[in-house]
Coordinates of C-alpha atoms and ligand atoms in Angstrom, one line a residue:
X25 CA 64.8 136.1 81.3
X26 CA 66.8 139.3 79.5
X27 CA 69.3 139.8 77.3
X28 CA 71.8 139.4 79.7
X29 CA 70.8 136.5 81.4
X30 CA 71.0 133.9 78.5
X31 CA 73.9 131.6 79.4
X32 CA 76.3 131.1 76.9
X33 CA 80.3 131.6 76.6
X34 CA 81.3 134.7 77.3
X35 CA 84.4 136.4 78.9
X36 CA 83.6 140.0 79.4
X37 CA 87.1 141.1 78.0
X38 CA 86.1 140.5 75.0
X39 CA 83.3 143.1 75.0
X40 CA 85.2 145.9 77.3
X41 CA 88.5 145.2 75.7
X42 CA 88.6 142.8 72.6
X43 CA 85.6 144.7 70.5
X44 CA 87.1 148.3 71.1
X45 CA 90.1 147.3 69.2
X46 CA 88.1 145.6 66.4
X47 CA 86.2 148.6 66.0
X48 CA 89.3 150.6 65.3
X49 CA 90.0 152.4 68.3
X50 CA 93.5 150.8 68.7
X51 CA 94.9 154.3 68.6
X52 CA 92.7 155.7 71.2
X53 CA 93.9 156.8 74.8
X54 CA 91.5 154.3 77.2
X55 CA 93.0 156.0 80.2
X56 CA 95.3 158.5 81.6
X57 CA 96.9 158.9 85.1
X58 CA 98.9 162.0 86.4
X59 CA 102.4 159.7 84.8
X60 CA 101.3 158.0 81.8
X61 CA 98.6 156.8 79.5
X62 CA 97.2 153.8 77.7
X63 CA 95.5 153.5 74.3
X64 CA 92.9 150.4 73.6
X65 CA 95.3 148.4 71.9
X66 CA 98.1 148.7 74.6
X67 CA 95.5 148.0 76.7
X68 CA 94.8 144.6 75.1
X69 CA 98.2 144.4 74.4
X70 CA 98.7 144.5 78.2
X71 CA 95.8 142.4 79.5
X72 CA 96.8 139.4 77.0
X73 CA 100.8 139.7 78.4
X74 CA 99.8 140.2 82.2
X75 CA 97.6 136.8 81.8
X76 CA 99.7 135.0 80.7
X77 CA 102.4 136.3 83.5
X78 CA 99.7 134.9 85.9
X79 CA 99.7 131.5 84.4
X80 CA 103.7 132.1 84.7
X81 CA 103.6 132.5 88.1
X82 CA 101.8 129.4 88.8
X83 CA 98.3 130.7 89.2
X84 CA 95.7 129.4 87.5
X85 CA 91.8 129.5 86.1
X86 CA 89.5 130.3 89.4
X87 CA 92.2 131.1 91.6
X88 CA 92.1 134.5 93.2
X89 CA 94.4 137.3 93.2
X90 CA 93.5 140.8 95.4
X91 CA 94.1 143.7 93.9
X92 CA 95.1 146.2 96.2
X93 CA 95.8 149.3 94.1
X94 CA 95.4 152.6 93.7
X95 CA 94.0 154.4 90.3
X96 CA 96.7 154.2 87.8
X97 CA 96.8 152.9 84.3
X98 CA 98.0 149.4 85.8
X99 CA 94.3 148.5 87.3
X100 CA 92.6 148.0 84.3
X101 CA 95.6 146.0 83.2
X102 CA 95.5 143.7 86.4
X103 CA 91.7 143.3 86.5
X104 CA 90.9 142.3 82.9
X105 CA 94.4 140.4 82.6
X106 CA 93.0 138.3 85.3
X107 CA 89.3 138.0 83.8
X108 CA 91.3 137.1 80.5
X109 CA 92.9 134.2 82.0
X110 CA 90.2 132.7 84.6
X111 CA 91.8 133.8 87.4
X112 CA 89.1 136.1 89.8
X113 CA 90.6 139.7 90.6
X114 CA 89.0 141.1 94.0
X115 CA 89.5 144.6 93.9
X116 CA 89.8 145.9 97.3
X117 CA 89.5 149.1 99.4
X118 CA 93.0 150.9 100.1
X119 CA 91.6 152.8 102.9
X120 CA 91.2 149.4 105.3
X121 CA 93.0 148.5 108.6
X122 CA 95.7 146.1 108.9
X123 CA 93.4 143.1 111.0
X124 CA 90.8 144.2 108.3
X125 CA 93.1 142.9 105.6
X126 CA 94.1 140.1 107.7
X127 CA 90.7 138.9 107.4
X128 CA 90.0 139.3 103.6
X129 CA 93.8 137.8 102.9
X130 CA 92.0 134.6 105.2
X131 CA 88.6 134.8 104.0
X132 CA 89.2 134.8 100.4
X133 CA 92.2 132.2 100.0
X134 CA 93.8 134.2 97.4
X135 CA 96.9 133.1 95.3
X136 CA 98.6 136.1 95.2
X137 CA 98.4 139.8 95.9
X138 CA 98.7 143.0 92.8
X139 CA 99.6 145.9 95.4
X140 CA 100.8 149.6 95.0
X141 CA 104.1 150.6 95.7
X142 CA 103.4 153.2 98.7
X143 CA 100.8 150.1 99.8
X144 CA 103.2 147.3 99.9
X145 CA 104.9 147.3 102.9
X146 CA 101.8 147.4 104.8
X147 CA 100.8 144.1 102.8
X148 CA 103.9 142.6 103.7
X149 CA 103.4 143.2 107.2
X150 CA 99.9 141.4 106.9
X151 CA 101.1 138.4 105.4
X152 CA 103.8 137.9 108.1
X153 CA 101.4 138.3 110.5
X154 CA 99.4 135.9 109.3
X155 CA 102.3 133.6 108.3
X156 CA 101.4 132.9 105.1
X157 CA 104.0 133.2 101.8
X158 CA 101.9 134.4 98.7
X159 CA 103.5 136.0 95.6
X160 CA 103.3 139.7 95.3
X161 CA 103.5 142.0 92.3
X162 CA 104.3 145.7 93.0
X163 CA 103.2 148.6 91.0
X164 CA 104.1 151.5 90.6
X165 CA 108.0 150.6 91.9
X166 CA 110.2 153.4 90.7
X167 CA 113.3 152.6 88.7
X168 CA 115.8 152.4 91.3
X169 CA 113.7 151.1 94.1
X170 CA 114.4 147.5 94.9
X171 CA 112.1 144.8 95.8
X172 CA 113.4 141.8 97.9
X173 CA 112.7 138.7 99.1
X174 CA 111.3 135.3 96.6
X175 CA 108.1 135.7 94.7
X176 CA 107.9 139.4 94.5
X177 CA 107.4 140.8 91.0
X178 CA 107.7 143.9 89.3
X179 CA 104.1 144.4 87.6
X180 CA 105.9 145.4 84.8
X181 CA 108.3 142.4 84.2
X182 CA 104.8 140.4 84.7
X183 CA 103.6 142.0 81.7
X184 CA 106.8 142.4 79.7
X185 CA 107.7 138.1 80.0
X186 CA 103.9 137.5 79.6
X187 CA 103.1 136.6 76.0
X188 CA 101.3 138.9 73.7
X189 CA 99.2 136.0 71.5
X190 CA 98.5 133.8 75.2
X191 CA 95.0 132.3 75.1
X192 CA 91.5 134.1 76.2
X193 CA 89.7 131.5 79.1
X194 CA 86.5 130.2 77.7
X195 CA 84.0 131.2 80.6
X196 CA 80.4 131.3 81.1
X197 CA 78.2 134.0 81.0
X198 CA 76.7 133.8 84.8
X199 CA 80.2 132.3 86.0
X200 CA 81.8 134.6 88.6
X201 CA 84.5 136.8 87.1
X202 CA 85.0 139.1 90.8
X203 CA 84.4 139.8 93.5
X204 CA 84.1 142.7 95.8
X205 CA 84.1 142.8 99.6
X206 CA 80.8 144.7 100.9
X207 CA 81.9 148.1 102.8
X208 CA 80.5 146.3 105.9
X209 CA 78.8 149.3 107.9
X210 CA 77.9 146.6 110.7
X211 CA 79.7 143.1 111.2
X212 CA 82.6 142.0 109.2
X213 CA 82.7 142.4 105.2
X214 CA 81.2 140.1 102.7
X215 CA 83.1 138.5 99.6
X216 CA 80.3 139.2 96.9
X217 CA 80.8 137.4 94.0
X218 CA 79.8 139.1 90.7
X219 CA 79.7 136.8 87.1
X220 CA 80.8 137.8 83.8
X221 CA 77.3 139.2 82.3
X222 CA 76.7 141.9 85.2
X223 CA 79.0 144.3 84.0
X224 CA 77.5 144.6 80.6
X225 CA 74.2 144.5 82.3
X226 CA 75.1 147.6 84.4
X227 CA 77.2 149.0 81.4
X228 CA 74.3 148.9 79.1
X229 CA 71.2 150.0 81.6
X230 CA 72.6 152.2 83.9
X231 CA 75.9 153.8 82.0
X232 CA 73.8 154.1 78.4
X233 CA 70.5 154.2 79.1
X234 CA 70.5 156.2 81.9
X235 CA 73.3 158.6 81.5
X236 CA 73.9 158.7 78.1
X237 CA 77.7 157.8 78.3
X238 CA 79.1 158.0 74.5
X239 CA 82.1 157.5 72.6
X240 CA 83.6 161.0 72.7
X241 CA 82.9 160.9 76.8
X242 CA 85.6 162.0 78.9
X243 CA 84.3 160.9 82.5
X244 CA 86.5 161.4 85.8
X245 CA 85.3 159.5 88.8
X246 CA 86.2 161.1 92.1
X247 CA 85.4 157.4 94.1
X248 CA 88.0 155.2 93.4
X249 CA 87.6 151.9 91.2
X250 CA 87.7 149.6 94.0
X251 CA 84.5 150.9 94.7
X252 CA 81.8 149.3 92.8
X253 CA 80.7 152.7 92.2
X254 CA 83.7 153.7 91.0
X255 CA 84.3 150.3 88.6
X256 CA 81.3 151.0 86.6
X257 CA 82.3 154.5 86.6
X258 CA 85.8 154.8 85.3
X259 CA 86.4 151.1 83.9
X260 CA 83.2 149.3 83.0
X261 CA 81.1 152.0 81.6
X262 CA 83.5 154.0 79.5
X263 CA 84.8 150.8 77.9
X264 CA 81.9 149.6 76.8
X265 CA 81.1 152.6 74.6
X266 CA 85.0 153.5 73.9
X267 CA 85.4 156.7 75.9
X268 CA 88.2 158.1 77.8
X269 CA 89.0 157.7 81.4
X270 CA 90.9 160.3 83.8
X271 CA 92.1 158.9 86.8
X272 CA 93.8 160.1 90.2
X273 CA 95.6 157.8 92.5
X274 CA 95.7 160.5 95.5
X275 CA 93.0 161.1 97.7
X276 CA 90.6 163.1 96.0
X277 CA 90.2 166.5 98.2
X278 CA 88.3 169.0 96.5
X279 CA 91.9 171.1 95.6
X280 CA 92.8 168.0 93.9
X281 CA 89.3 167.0 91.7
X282 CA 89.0 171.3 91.0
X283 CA 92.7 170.8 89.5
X284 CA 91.6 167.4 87.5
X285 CA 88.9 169.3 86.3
X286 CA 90.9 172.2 84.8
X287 CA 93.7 169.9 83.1
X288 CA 91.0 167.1 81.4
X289 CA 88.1 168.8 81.2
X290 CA 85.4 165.7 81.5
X291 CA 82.0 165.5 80.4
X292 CA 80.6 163.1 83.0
X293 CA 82.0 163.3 86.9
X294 CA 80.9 161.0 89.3
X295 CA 81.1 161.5 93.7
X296 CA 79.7 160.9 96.6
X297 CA 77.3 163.7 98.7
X298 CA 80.0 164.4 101.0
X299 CA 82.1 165.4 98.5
X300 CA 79.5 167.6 96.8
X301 CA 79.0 168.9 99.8
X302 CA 82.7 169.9 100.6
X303 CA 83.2 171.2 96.8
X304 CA 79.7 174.0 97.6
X305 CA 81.9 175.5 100.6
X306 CA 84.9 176.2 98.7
X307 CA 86.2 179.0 97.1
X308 CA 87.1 177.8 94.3
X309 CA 83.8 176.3 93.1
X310 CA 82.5 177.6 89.3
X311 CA 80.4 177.1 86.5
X312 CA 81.2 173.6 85.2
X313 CA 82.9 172.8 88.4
X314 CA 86.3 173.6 86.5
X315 CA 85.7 171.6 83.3
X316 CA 84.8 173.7 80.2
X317 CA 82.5 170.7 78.8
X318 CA 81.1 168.8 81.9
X319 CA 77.4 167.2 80.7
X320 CA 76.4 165.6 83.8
X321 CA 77.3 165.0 87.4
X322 CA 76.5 161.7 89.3
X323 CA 75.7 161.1 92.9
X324 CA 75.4 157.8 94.8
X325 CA 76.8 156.0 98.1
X326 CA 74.4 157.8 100.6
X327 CA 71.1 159.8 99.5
X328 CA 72.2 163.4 98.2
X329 CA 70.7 166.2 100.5
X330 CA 67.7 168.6 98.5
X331 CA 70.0 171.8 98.9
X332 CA 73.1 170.3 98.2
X333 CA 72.1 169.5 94.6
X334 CA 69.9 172.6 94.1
X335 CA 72.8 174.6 95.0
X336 CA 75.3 172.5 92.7
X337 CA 73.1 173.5 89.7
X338 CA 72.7 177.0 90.5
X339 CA 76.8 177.5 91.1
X340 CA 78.0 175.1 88.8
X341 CA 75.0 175.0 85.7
X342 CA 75.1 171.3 85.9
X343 CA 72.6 169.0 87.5
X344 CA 73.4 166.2 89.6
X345 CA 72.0 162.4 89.0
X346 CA 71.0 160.7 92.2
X347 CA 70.7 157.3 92.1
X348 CA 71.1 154.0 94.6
X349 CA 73.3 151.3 93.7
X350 CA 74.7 148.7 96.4
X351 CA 77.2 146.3 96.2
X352 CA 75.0 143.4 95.9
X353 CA 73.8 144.6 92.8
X354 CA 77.0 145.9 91.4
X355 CA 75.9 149.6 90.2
X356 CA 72.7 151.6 90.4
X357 CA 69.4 150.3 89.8
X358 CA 66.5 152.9 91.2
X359 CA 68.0 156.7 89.9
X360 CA 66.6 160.2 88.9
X361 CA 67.8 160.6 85.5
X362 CA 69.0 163.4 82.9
X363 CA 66.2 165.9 82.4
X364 CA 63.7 164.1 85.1
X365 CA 65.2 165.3 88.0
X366 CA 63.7 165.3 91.6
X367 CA 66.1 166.6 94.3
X368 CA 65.6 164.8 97.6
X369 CA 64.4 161.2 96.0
X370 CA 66.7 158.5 94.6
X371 CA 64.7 158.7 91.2
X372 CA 62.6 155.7 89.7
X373 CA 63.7 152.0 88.9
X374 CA 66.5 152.0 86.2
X375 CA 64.7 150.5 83.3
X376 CA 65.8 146.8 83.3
X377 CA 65.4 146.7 87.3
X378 CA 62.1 145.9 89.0
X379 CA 61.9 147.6 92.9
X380 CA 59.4 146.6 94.9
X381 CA 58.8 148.3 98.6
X382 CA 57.5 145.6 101.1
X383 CA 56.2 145.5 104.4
X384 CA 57.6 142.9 107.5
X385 CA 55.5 140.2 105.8
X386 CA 57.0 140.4 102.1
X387 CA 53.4 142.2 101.0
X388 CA 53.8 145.4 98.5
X389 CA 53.8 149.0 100.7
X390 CA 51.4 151.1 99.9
X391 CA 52.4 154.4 98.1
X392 CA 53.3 156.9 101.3
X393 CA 54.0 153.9 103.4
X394 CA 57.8 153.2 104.1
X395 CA 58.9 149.5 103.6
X396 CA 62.0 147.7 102.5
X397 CA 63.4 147.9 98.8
X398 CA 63.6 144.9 97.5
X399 CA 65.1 145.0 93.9
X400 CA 65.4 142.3 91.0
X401 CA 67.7 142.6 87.9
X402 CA 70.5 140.6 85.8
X403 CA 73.4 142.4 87.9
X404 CA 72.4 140.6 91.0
X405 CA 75.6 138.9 92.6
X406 CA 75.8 135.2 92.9
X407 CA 75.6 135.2 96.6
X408 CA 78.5 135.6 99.5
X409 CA 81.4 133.7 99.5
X410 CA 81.2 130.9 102.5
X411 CA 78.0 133.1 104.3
X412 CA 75.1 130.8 103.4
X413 CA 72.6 132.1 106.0
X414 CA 73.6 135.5 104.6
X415 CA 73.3 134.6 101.3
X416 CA 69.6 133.6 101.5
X417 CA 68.6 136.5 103.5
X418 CA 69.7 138.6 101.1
X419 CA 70.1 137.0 97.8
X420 CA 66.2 135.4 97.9
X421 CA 65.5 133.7 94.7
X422 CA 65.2 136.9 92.0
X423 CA 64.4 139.5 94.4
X424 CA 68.0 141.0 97.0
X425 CA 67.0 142.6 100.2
X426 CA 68.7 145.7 100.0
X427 CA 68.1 146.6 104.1
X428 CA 66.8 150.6 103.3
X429 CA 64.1 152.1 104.2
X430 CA 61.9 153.4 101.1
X431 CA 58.5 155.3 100.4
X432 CA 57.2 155.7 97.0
X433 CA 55.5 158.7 96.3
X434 CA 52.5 158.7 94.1
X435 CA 54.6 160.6 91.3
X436 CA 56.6 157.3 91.4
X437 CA 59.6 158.9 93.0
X438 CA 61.6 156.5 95.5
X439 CA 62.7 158.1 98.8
X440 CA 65.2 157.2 100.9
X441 CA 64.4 157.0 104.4
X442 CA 67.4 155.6 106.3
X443 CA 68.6 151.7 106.9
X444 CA 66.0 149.4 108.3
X445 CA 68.0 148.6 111.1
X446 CA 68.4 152.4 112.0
X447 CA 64.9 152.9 112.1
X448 CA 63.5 153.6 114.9
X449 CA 60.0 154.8 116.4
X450 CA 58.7 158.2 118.5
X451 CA 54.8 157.7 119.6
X452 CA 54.6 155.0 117.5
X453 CA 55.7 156.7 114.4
X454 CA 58.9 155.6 112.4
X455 CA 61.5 158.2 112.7
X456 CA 64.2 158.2 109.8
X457 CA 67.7 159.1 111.4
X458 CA 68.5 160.3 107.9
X459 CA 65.2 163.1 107.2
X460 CA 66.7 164.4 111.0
X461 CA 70.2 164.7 110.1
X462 CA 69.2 166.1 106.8
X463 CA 67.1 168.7 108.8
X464 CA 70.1 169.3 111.1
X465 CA 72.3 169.9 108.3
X466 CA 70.8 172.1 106.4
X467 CA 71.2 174.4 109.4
X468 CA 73.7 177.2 108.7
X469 CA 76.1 176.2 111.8
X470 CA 76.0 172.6 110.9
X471 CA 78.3 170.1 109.3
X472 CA 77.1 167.4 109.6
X473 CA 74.8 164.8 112.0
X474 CA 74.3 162.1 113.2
X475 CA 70.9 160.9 114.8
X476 CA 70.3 157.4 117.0
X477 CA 67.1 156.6 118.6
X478 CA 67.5 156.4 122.3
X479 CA 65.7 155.8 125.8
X480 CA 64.5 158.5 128.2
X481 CA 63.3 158.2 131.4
X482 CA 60.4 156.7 131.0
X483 CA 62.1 154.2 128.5
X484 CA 60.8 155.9 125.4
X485 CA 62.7 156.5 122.5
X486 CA 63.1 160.1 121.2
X487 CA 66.1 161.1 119.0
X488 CA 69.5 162.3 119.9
X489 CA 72.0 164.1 117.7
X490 CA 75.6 163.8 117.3
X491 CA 76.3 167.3 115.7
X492 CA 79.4 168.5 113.9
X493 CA 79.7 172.3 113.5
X494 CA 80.9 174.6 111.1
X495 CA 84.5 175.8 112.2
X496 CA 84.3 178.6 113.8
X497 CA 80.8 178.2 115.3
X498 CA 80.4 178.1 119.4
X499 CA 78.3 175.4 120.7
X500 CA 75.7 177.1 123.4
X501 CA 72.2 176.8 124.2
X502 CA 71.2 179.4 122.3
X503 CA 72.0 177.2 119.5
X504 CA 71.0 173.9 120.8
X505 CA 67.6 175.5 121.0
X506 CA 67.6 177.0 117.5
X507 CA 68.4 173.8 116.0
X508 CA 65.8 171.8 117.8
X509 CA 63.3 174.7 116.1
X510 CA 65.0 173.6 112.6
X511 CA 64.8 170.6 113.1
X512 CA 60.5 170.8 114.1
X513 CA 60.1 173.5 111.3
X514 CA 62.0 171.0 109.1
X515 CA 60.8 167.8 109.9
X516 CA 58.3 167.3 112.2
X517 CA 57.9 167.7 116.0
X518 CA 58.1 164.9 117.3
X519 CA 61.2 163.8 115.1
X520 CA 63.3 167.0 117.0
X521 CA 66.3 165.5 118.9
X522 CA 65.7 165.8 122.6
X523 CA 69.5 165.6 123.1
X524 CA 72.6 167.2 121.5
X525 CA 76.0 166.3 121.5
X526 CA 79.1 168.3 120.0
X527 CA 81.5 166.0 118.0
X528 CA 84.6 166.9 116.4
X529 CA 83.7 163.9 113.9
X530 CA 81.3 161.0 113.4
X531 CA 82.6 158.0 113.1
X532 CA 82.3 156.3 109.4
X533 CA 83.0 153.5 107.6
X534 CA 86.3 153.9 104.7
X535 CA 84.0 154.8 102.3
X536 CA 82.2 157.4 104.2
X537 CA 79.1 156.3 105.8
X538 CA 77.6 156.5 109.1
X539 CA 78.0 153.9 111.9
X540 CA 75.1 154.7 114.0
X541 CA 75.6 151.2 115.7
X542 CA 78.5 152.9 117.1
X543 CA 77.2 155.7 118.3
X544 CA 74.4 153.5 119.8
X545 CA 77.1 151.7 121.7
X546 CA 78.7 154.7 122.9
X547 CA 75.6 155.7 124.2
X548 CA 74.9 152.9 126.0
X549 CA 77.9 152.1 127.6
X550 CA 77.8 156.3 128.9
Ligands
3UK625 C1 73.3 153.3 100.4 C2 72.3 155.1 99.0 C3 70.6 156.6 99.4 C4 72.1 152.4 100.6 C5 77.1 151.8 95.5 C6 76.5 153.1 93.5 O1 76.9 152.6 97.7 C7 77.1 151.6 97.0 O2 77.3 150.3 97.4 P1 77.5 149.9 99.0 O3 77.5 148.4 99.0 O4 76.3 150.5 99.8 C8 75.0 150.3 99.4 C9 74.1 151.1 100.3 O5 74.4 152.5 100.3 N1 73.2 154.1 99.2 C10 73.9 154.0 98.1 N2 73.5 154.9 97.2 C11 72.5 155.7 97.8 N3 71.3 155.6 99.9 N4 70.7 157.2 98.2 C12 71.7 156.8 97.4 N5 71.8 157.4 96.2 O6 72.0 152.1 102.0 C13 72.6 151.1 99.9 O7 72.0 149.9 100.4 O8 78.8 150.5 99.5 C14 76.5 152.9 94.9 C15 76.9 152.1 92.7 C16 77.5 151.0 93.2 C17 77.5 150.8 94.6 N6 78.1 149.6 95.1

């Protein structure tokens, strides 16, 4: 075992919360929204009177509550208020459909609902839909605005009757504290349950040791904290060193992270490559990326193109960390880190994680040869919630199947070579959709691409592009043949897509990634 995975009793409020007040940084602002702010002892002010306003509400120890809420001062409230008091906060996505909420509500048999103003009508609908009564706290209401109908709740009468002195649950270190539903790029999402110890253990390995975070940090985190990404990022991680968070409950365009920027003027800032990506063709784009003081940038979600973050240093002065995380293992366990950089690879295993690249067979890959990544660590969930099979497949004993594609190279650098059920083969040789769309994309005219393996006449598979263009830029074949070019110069000849196809957009997931099975369909069906 580690440090981390000793059981004993432990409620991680204590550490993220509790411990930052005893070590005087009551007076400190924890974290700021556009409206308002909250110092480390309002903050544990806060979490000790919305516990007990659960417990007032009926709920109690291992019941669930969703939190459906968009990044303002009241989400760290709500999700270590519940941890406080034993009841299991499942933060989830804002950017979902209606029947895909109607299937988490089911799935997860939660008590009770902690949802943001301009989201609560769209919860009410769900729950009438599925004609169930659950109480529901609204935050965010503004003074005047009226909420009707039994067991709705201001969140800030929750927290006002709750008492200030209530009791702290005595849990377990590897009991589940949360849980997060998996993005779900194929099939329907997974309730992943996380216990208390993980998010020290990713606080500690990937937030410290790897990035560096300290006390006089000021970090802004572009992906939102329902995001495991963006719950280490602006909650997890800056608590558990005493920094400050910024936080945005819009949508984070690039107008709108250039302006946070300017006002706060963070050290760390965490996105995603698409976002990176959108920030290099704007205007607006400078040294620092607006902030007079920025130390380091972060990149994870999808692998960040070669030229997107050689560009980013050269505009902006500031490198930016790749690393892969999933949701399985709460944060990022393989990464490049400050001041051993390698643009194009996800880095090397985050000290505390073991990776391991394996063939069909479970046997270690040899270095050059792709394989799975399979990854072992004390972050590693508990397992699904009611998806045994699952479960096993992925959670198998120490070691969690993380279902991408991976070559080592003999430096030691992990790269990413596309999801093992995207794989696919030309003349018997594996053909990564993602080193194609790369290719495509780092084409002048492109946006962006998308690349599916798919049958010609003779039944073979060859690649076929989904292409996005530049605004502006005439599709022709002119062009079609000057990207296949790029793409042989780029990648290979035999990885060149034998068919193009203009899109307006690809269709992606709510947090951004590709759904090739999609386009797979769509191509079958045509
Ligand atoms: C892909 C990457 C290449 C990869 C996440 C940081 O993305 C996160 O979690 P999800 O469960 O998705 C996991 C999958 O996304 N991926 C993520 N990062 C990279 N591929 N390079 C990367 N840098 O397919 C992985 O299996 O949504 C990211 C922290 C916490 C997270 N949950």
């Amino acid at each position: 075992g580690d440090e981390f995975s000793e059981r004993r009793p432990y409620n991680a409020v204590t550490d993220f919360v509790d411990r930052n007040v005893d070590a005087g940084r009551g007076k400190k602002v924890a974290f700021i929204d556009p409206d308002r702010s909250i110092t480390y002892g309002g903050l544990q002010e806060a979490t000790y009177r919305f516990a007990d306003g659960l417990r007032r509400l009926g709920l109690r120890q291992e019941s669930r509550i969703l939190l459906l809420m968009l990044d303002t001062v009241d989400y760290p409230v709500a999700f270590w208020g519940a941890l406080r008091t034993g009841i299991t906060p499942i933060p989830l996505n804002t950017l979902l459909t209606a029947e895909q909420y109607a299937y988490i509500f089911a799935d997860s048999r939660a008590e009770a609902i902690v949802v943001s103003a301009p989201l609560a009508a769209m919860a009410e609908g769900v729950l009438a839909k599925l004609g169930i009564a659950r109480p529901m706290i609204v935050a965010g209401l503004g003074k005047d605005e009226k909420l009707s109908g039994s067991q709705r709740h201001r969140f800030e009468d929750v927290v006002a009757q709750g008492k200030a002195d209530a009791k702290t649950a005595q849990t377990l270190s590897d009991e589940v504290a949360f849980w997060l539903y998996s993005s779900g790029s194929t099939g329907e999402p997974k309730g992943t349950r996380h216990i208390h110890s993980s998010l020290i253990a990713t606080a500690k390995l990937f937030g410290q040791n790897v990035l560096g975070i300290r006390e006089d940090d000021v970090v802004y985190s572009a992906a939102k904290i329902f995001f495991a990404y963006g719950l280490g990022n602006a909650m997890s991680f800056p608590l558990s060193v005493g920094a400050t968070t910024v936080l945005l409950p819009d949508r984070p365009t690039p107008d709108a992270v250039f302006a946070m920027m300017k006002k706060h003027n963070p050290t760390i800032f965490y996105g995603v490559p698409t976002l990176y990506s959108a920030m290099l063709s704007h205007a607006g784009l400078t040294r620092g990326a607006g902030s007079d003081k920025l130390r380091w940038c972060v990149s994870a979600g999808e692998a960040l193109p070669a030229h997107v973050g050689e560009r980013w240093k050269e505009i902006t002065g500031t490198d930016i960390i790749d690393g892969i995380g999933s949701t399985e293992m709460l944060h990022i366990f393989v990464s490049n880190a400050p001041g051993d950089i390698k643009y194009g690879t996800s880095g090397k295993p985050v000290p505390g994680y073991r990776a391991r690249i394996v063939d069909e067979h479970g046997k270690d890959a040899a270095d050059g040869e792709v394989g799975e990544l399979v990854v072992s660590g004390p972050s590693a969930a508990d397992g699904y919630w009611n998806q045994r099979s699952k479960s096993r497949k992925t959670f198998a004993g120490e070691w969690t199947h993380t279902g991408d594609k991976y070559v080592r190279e003999p430096s030691g650098h992990y790269v990413y070579c596309g999801r093992t059920d995207d794989m696919f083969k030309v003349s018997g040789i594996w053909v990564s959709p993602f080193e194609v769309e790369a290719a495509l994309a780092s084409h002048e005219s492109v946006l962006e691409a998308a690349v599916i393996g798919c049958e010609d006449t003779d039944k073979l598979v060859k690649p076929k592009a989904y292409v996005v263009l530049k605004n502006g830029i005439a599709a022709n074949e002119t062009l079609f043949e000057a990207l296949k070019e790029h793409v042989k110069a780029r990648a290979g000849a035999w990885k060149y897509p034998r068919w193009i196809e203009i899109k307006s957009e690809l269709p992606k997931t709510a947090t951004g990634k590709i759904q090739r099975f999609k386009l797979r369909e769509e191509n079958e069906t045509a």
